[in-house]
XYZ file of C-alpha atoms in Angstrom:
498
model
C 24.101 -133.120 21.421
C 21.919 -131.382 18.844
C 18.169 -131.556 19.002
C 17.488 -129.702 15.763
C 14.681 -131.206 13.660
C 15.615 -132.277 10.161
C 14.614 -130.186 7.154
C 12.657 -132.976 5.475
C 9.007 -133.485 6.186
C 6.915 -136.637 6.097
C 3.266 -137.155 6.791
C 2.023 -140.306 8.483
C -1.470 -141.402 9.234
C -1.488 -142.136 12.919
C -3.331 -142.942 16.023
C -2.613 -141.461 19.396
C 0.931 -142.251 20.577
C 1.374 -144.811 23.315
C 4.079 -145.295 25.879
C 5.561 -148.171 23.907
C 5.632 -146.832 20.342
C 7.324 -143.802 18.776
C 4.941 -142.832 15.948
C 3.731 -139.307 16.688
C 3.116 -136.308 14.471
C 6.198 -134.679 15.965
C 8.390 -137.497 14.754
C 6.708 -137.371 11.380
C 7.473 -133.680 11.142
C 11.118 -134.397 11.884
C 11.232 -136.864 9.015
C 12.362 -139.758 11.221
C 9.660 -142.039 12.593
C 11.050 -144.680 14.942
C 9.224 -147.653 16.422
C 10.526 -149.016 19.726
C 8.814 -151.383 22.145
C 9.646 -150.679 25.800
C 8.514 -152.807 28.752
C 5.870 -151.240 30.949
C 7.993 -151.674 34.070
C 11.642 -151.227 34.988
C 14.166 -148.469 34.442
C 13.173 -146.354 31.452
C 16.675 -145.236 30.468
C 18.087 -148.771 30.578
C 15.091 -150.117 28.647
C 15.438 -147.424 25.994
C 19.138 -148.107 25.582
C 18.535 -151.855 25.348
C 15.832 -151.353 22.715
C 18.082 -149.133 20.615
C 21.033 -151.521 20.893
C 18.857 -154.445 19.809
C 17.438 -152.499 16.838
C 20.992 -151.673 15.702
C 22.412 -155.125 16.431
C 19.646 -156.863 14.456
C 20.130 -154.589 11.473
C 16.707 -152.953 11.723
C 18.509 -149.622 12.196
C 21.289 -149.602 9.616
C 24.499 -147.545 9.910
C 23.788 -143.946 8.938
C 20.099 -144.056 9.919
C 19.002 -140.703 11.339
C 17.215 -140.936 14.688
C 14.493 -138.518 15.836
C 15.516 -135.655 18.138
C 15.506 -136.728 21.771
C 12.601 -134.370 22.571
C 10.494 -136.040 19.881
C 11.471 -139.525 21.044
C 10.703 -138.655 24.648
C 7.243 -137.345 23.720
C 6.469 -140.410 21.631
C 7.542 -142.888 24.325
C 6.107 -140.963 27.255
C 9.456 -140.655 29.023
C 11.266 -137.650 30.436
C 13.382 -135.618 28.047
C 16.432 -136.106 30.241
C 15.912 -139.896 30.049
C 16.000 -139.848 26.244
C 18.905 -137.361 26.153
C 20.947 -139.443 28.631
C 20.250 -142.651 26.669
C 21.456 -141.014 23.449
C 24.544 -139.606 25.179
C 25.539 -142.946 26.690
C 25.055 -144.800 23.376
C 27.213 -142.161 21.668
C 29.905 -142.772 24.271
C 29.642 -146.533 23.682
C 30.030 -146.071 19.929
C 26.529 -147.167 18.927
C 25.465 -143.661 17.841
C 27.096 -140.559 16.403
C 26.019 -136.997 17.192
C 27.193 -133.878 15.401
C 26.068 -130.302 15.867
C 23.600 -129.453 13.107
C 23.408 -133.008 11.823
C 21.396 -134.738 14.509
C 21.945 -138.217 15.896
C 22.629 -141.177 13.605
C 23.560 -144.829 13.933
C 27.351 -145.129 13.885
C 28.985 -146.504 10.748
C 30.797 -149.226 12.666
C 27.632 -150.405 14.452
C 27.199 -153.398 12.179
C 24.474 -155.939 12.954
C 25.621 -159.151 14.574
C 24.281 -162.380 13.099
C 22.404 -164.521 15.648
C 24.726 -167.229 16.945
C 22.188 -169.956 16.206
C 21.480 -168.852 12.653
C 22.352 -171.477 10.050
C 25.276 -170.303 7.985
C 24.514 -170.297 4.274
C 27.300 -170.061 1.741
C 26.830 -166.969 -0.404
C 25.969 -167.659 -4.043
C 28.810 -167.392 -6.491
C 28.665 -163.879 -7.963
C 27.565 -163.537 -11.574
C 30.381 -162.105 -13.640
C 28.538 -162.249 -16.978
C 24.781 -162.436 -17.491
C 23.744 -164.092 -20.751
C 20.249 -165.077 -19.689
C 17.489 -164.338 -22.160
C 14.405 -162.298 -21.475
C 15.289 -158.649 -21.360
C 16.636 -155.961 -23.666
C 19.760 -153.895 -23.109
C 18.712 -151.871 -20.060
C 21.329 -149.184 -20.690
C 19.797 -148.417 -24.096
C 16.423 -147.300 -22.814
C 15.845 -143.885 -24.490
C 15.574 -141.900 -21.263
C 15.806 -138.387 -22.685
C 13.391 -139.058 -25.550
C 10.969 -140.836 -23.208
C 11.024 -137.956 -20.721
C 10.457 -135.451 -23.516
C 7.530 -137.492 -24.829
C 6.111 -137.683 -21.313
C 6.285 -133.913 -20.850
C 4.539 -133.302 -24.149
C 1.900 -135.953 -23.491
C 1.042 -134.839 -19.972
C 0.978 -131.168 -20.958
C -1.451 -131.839 -23.779
C -3.578 -134.405 -21.907
C -7.206 -133.480 -21.191
C -8.263 -133.229 -17.566
C -10.255 -136.448 -17.796
C -7.025 -138.342 -18.444
C -6.277 -137.968 -14.727
C -9.547 -139.618 -13.726
C -10.597 -143.275 -13.655
C -10.380 -143.707 -17.436
C -11.436 -146.469 -19.814
C -10.773 -150.180 -19.135
C -9.827 -150.515 -22.824
C -6.884 -148.190 -22.184
C -6.298 -144.604 -23.249
C -7.872 -143.796 -26.596
C -4.716 -141.940 -27.643
C -2.605 -145.091 -27.270
C -5.129 -147.416 -28.901
C -5.435 -145.126 -31.930
C -1.663 -144.868 -32.323
C -1.223 -148.617 -31.840
C -3.825 -149.395 -34.500
C -1.864 -147.310 -37.015
C 1.556 -148.567 -35.943
C 0.627 -152.263 -35.880
C -0.996 -151.989 -39.306
C 2.092 -150.288 -40.744
C 4.851 -152.282 -39.020
C 3.284 -155.695 -38.324
C 0.471 -156.061 -40.872
C -2.228 -156.180 -38.174
C -5.809 -155.389 -39.245
C -7.725 -153.650 -36.490
C -9.252 -150.443 -35.176
C -8.877 -148.771 -31.761
C -12.115 -150.274 -30.421
C -10.720 -153.797 -30.755
C -7.517 -153.053 -28.825
C -7.398 -153.552 -25.050
C -4.342 -152.309 -23.171
C -2.987 -154.623 -20.472
C 0.102 -154.931 -18.275
C 1.980 -157.433 -20.412
C 1.713 -160.918 -21.878
C 1.188 -162.716 -18.557
C -1.639 -160.309 -17.709
C -3.232 -161.069 -21.081
C -3.056 -164.809 -20.336
C -4.708 -164.280 -16.971
C -7.521 -162.284 -18.538
C -8.112 -165.016 -21.091
C -7.780 -168.089 -18.868
C -7.611 -167.353 -15.132
C -10.364 -166.754 -12.597
C -14.137 -166.995 -12.602
C -14.472 -164.313 -15.258
C -11.950 -165.873 -17.646
C -12.710 -165.326 -21.327
C -11.666 -168.874 -22.306
C -12.341 -170.971 -19.185
C -10.842 -174.461 -19.235
C -14.171 -176.125 -18.411
C -15.664 -174.747 -21.634
C -12.702 -174.336 -23.927
C -10.800 -177.569 -23.329
C -7.013 -178.021 -23.537
C -4.714 -175.395 -25.040
C -2.219 -176.390 -27.727
C 1.212 -174.843 -27.144
C 4.622 -175.209 -28.743
C 6.815 -177.999 -27.413
C 9.380 -175.431 -26.269
C 8.382 -172.286 -24.403
C 8.524 -170.514 -21.052
C 7.809 -172.714 -18.052
C 6.471 -169.593 -16.314
C 3.640 -169.358 -18.825
C 2.885 -173.077 -18.569
C 2.757 -172.735 -14.799
C 0.411 -169.763 -15.000
C -1.929 -171.758 -17.237
C -1.722 -174.835 -15.027
C -2.710 -172.806 -11.959
C -5.720 -171.590 -13.930
C -6.720 -175.205 -14.510
C -5.712 -175.201 -18.187
C -4.222 -178.397 -19.620
C -1.569 -177.698 -22.259
C -0.862 -180.057 -25.149
C 2.575 -179.686 -26.826
C 2.960 -179.359 -30.603
C 6.311 -180.642 -31.926
C 8.632 -178.206 -33.711
C 11.103 -178.227 -36.562
C 13.057 -175.512 -38.366
C 9.783 -174.203 -39.856
C 8.051 -173.717 -36.517
C 5.202 -175.651 -34.932
C 3.829 -178.715 -36.710
C 0.311 -177.332 -36.763
C -0.944 -180.203 -38.896
C -1.118 -182.196 -35.680
C -4.026 -180.031 -34.476
C -6.384 -182.001 -36.706
C -5.751 -185.049 -34.539
C -6.641 -183.194 -31.314
C -10.441 -182.894 -31.497
C -10.740 -181.546 -27.946
C -8.426 -178.559 -28.690
C -10.000 -175.309 -29.902
C -7.232 -172.821 -29.114
C -3.522 -172.762 -29.998
C -0.851 -170.451 -28.574
C 2.035 -169.813 -31.003
C 5.069 -167.552 -31.527
C 4.898 -167.367 -35.357
C 7.406 -164.595 -36.114
C 10.257 -166.162 -34.133
C 9.599 -169.357 -32.214
C 10.625 -169.029 -28.602
C 13.200 -170.207 -27.851
C 14.302 -172.441 -30.767
C 14.261 -169.550 -33.248
C 12.452 -170.751 -36.365
C 9.602 -168.720 -37.940
C 6.297 -170.403 -38.737
C 6.349 -171.391 -42.419
C 3.916 -169.528 -44.706
C 1.980 -172.710 -45.494
C 1.618 -173.460 -41.786
C 0.451 -169.922 -41.068
C -2.396 -170.386 -43.532
C -3.075 -173.904 -42.269
C -3.459 -172.914 -38.620
C -5.888 -170.121 -39.551
C -7.897 -172.591 -41.631
C -7.909 -174.973 -38.659
C -9.254 -172.224 -36.369
C -12.001 -171.396 -38.850
C -13.021 -175.009 -39.261
C -12.887 -175.756 -35.533
C -14.602 -172.525 -34.517
C -11.496 -171.853 -32.438
C -8.757 -169.285 -31.955
C -5.058 -168.750 -32.543
C -3.267 -166.742 -29.854
C -0.322 -164.993 -31.530
C 2.488 -164.010 -29.173
C 4.462 -161.403 -31.153
C 7.030 -160.919 -28.397
C 9.938 -159.637 -30.536
C 8.422 -159.325 -34.011
C 10.246 -156.078 -34.826
C 13.710 -157.605 -34.475
C 14.679 -159.538 -37.566
C 18.128 -158.887 -39.030
C 18.415 -160.887 -42.258
C 15.334 -159.421 -43.940
C 12.180 -157.443 -43.240
C 10.117 -158.944 -40.402
C 7.279 -161.225 -41.468
C 3.832 -159.751 -40.884
C 1.507 -160.980 -38.159
C -0.689 -164.053 -38.652
C -3.556 -161.905 -37.382
C -3.680 -160.166 -40.753
C -4.931 -163.413 -42.316
C -8.101 -163.493 -40.198
C -8.740 -160.869 -37.487
C -11.783 -162.816 -36.246
C -9.835 -166.005 -35.527
C -6.538 -164.630 -34.205
C -5.886 -162.816 -30.916
C -2.739 -160.723 -31.365
C -0.687 -160.165 -28.184
C 2.143 -157.632 -28.059
C 4.148 -155.769 -25.422
C 6.821 -153.117 -24.999
C 8.924 -155.462 -22.848
C 11.444 -156.431 -25.546
C 11.337 -153.281 -27.662
C 11.631 -150.825 -24.752
C 11.785 -152.306 -21.253
C 9.914 -154.847 -19.114
C 9.824 -152.189 -16.380
C 7.167 -150.301 -18.342
C 4.561 -153.068 -17.866
C 2.550 -152.207 -20.977
C 1.044 -154.633 -23.453
C -1.905 -154.842 -25.816
C -4.448 -157.347 -27.028
C -5.886 -157.020 -30.550
C -9.132 -158.938 -30.267
C -11.801 -160.417 -32.505
C -14.894 -158.278 -32.192
C -16.843 -160.931 -30.283
C -14.239 -161.095 -27.489
C -13.860 -157.398 -26.669
C -16.695 -157.114 -24.153
C -15.750 -160.403 -22.513
C -12.141 -159.276 -22.028
C -13.306 -155.955 -20.580
C -15.569 -157.801 -18.156
C -12.645 -160.024 -17.100
C -10.446 -156.970 -16.631
C -12.870 -155.532 -14.096
C -12.933 -152.272 -12.222
C -9.787 -150.171 -12.289
C -7.299 -152.194 -10.248
C -5.848 -154.192 -13.144
C -5.367 -151.180 -15.386
C -2.004 -150.011 -16.665
C -0.842 -146.492 -15.788
C -2.680 -143.900 -17.886
C 0.368 -141.613 -17.780
C 2.621 -144.324 -19.198
C 0.028 -145.000 -21.880
C -0.075 -141.330 -22.853
C 3.715 -141.207 -22.970
C 3.976 -144.317 -25.137
C 1.329 -142.932 -27.492
C 3.299 -139.711 -27.912
C 6.575 -141.624 -28.233
C 5.170 -143.700 -31.098
C 3.361 -140.832 -32.809
C 6.402 -138.551 -32.729
C 8.578 -141.199 -34.414
C 10.691 -141.827 -31.327
C 9.634 -145.457 -31.072
C 10.553 -146.219 -34.703
C 13.935 -144.540 -34.283
C 14.598 -146.507 -31.102
C 13.603 -149.838 -32.684
C 15.834 -149.208 -35.714
C 18.749 -148.278 -33.458
C 18.271 -151.379 -31.311
C 17.874 -153.551 -34.382
C 21.372 -152.498 -35.487
C 22.786 -152.970 -31.973
C 21.349 -156.441 -31.498
C 22.331 -157.503 -35.015
C 25.922 -156.453 -34.263
C 25.861 -158.401 -31.007
C 24.523 -161.506 -32.681
C 27.108 -161.172 -35.463
C 29.879 -160.917 -32.858
C 28.592 -164.046 -31.106
C 28.424 -166.019 -34.365
C 31.907 -164.848 -35.417
C 33.403 -165.740 -32.033
C 31.892 -169.215 -32.196
C 33.156 -169.701 -35.745
C 36.662 -168.809 -34.589
C 36.783 -170.646 -31.248
C 34.099 -173.353 -31.428
C 33.230 -173.966 -35.091
C 31.563 -177.275 -34.215
C 28.810 -175.415 -32.280
C 25.751 -174.642 -34.393
C 23.668 -171.485 -33.900
C 20.105 -172.502 -34.710
C 17.190 -170.402 -35.885
C 16.976 -167.227 -37.920
C 18.901 -164.010 -37.319
C 16.295 -162.354 -35.140
C 15.301 -161.488 -31.601
C 17.371 -160.980 -28.477
C 18.709 -164.513 -28.014
C 20.294 -167.403 -29.885
C 20.262 -171.140 -29.289
C 23.597 -172.986 -29.392
C 23.230 -176.674 -30.203
C 25.361 -178.976 -28.060
C 26.369 -182.602 -28.442
C 23.919 -185.032 -26.811
C 24.485 -185.479 -23.104
C 26.647 -182.369 -22.611
C 24.148 -179.661 -21.620
C 24.189 -180.349 -17.889
C 27.980 -180.390 -17.610
C 28.263 -177.164 -19.611
C 25.793 -175.452 -17.287
C 27.800 -176.590 -14.269
C 30.949 -175.161 -15.830
C 29.119 -171.893 -16.481
C 28.016 -171.637 -12.849
C 31.538 -172.357 -11.622
C 32.911 -169.527 -13.770
C 30.218 -167.015 -12.845
C 28.449 -167.148 -16.202
C 24.636 -167.019 -16.102
C 23.068 -168.789 -19.071
C 19.997 -170.999 -19.587
C 19.838 -174.584 -20.777
C 17.449 -175.549 -23.559
C 16.002 -178.433 -21.512
C 14.332 -175.982 -19.111
C 12.052 -174.802 -21.920
C 10.845 -178.227 -23.077
C 7.225 -179.106 -22.332
C 7.296 -182.115 -19.991
C 4.670 -183.982 -22.058
C 6.609 -183.758 -25.315
C 7.187 -187.298 -26.532
C 10.711 -188.243 -27.549
C 9.360 -190.123 -30.539
C 7.458 -187.040 -31.684
C 10.396 -184.687 -31.083
C 13.744 -185.938 -29.769
C 15.263 -183.845 -26.992
C 18.148 -181.595 -28.029
C 20.942 -180.327 -25.790
C 21.649 -176.629 -26.081
C 22.143 -173.231 -24.504
C 19.740 -170.299 -24.765
C 22.052 -167.270 -24.922
C 20.632 -163.800 -24.347
C 22.982 -161.437 -26.132
C 21.003 -158.294 -25.291
C 21.503 -158.376 -21.520
C 25.212 -157.577 -20.893
C 26.305 -153.931 -21.030
C 28.431 -152.927 -24.014
C 31.692 -152.751 -22.097
C 31.398 -156.370 -20.871
C 29.817 -158.046 -23.891
C 33.022 -159.221 -25.586
C 34.287 -160.632 -22.290
C 30.950 -162.390 -21.760
C 31.149 -164.034 -25.188
C 34.748 -165.052 -24.536
C 33.692 -166.619 -21.217
C 30.904 -168.457 -23.032
C 33.316 -169.859 -25.610
C 35.549 -170.990 -22.762
C 32.938 -173.342 -21.290
C 31.843 -175.000 -24.558
C 32.861 -178.648 -24.930
C 35.376 -179.659 -27.608
C 34.191 -181.534 -30.676
C 33.523 -185.228 -30.128
């Protein structure tokens, strides 16, 4: 049996080793820390073998796991070297372990964990064959090479202070680039000092509404008007912060903002003007002006969630509502749809009077986004890589939406695709009373897709806005090689015309 330490090295903070725990510096140097609890009395070899068998049987030591050399294990556990060597040798003979000269001792491949006999058996979930859930871009299209190149350039050119604590507003480089980009591409009127970098839209909501330092605390600001359809996750976040949300009905021209006049206790409205989520209609120009006028007259605010504003396929994207009045609109954007949600970068374009309050709510350091990611994104935008990526993805998503619409026209012409040609999802209108059965059929066939009912605000009155059956289909999620099959599977579960 070999006792050669591995080539890898790991450093662990530790206390002095005890007789019952293998966590010494020697084990750390071998690259294979191992924790085992041995009884204080009884035969040491038998106890060691029993502990190793139990760790393997339970799955804590998976097949292929490298064990520490027996000398290291013996020192850690306070047992004789021969005791550890004999235990290893016997477990190798029993088939629990494998030992090869030069490779050390590992858990045998066939030493699979045994499920406890009393464990309740749970049927495994049906595997997802096709994922058409909304919420994320095409992961395979992330521009890895261009992003890495931008990162190298950004980090090479970064000043030394960039690797220190930094500014709670976010890196100046990113805020300056964002101010230029948002003005050019989204019609936003701002300067770098009014931009605060955050970790995404949910983080922005928490800064505004959650906690003792919230910028817009519920006890002072009153209820928040939201669209009748939206993410339940965001409603839940607001509810946990003590914020009451009041739904605004929708039609094909977006939220019916005229209803705000009849809600005297409401001073803030959260909208998705460029592309209502999820129903798909943009906020009509007259309503855009009307909601800004309402905020001015009420001394309130409009929170503009521009979650996928760059992706419109039938015409140039409509500019941000923020451009109509930068002092009454908080503009919220992220890289989650344009690049990837894994980046965890977003930005708040704030009225001047809210900047210091948001910075105070953000606090000291812990809630800050990675400075290195910020530098990389700044370089990616400034070098033109971001624009090229957005244009490329705009073509890709337009083609995917076109394929979906064409497939429906051919196989289910009675199914309407609502909303404008934009974004990363489409809503398919279904006949009344059919949504639940269609979702069951989708689950049975391994198709993951969302129902429209899940997005409806529970306080939306049926007289104000009748409920509509439908599917929210994310056409950005499947990889290219499975997309046509995913659309075909979708068409296969749609109900026939009544």
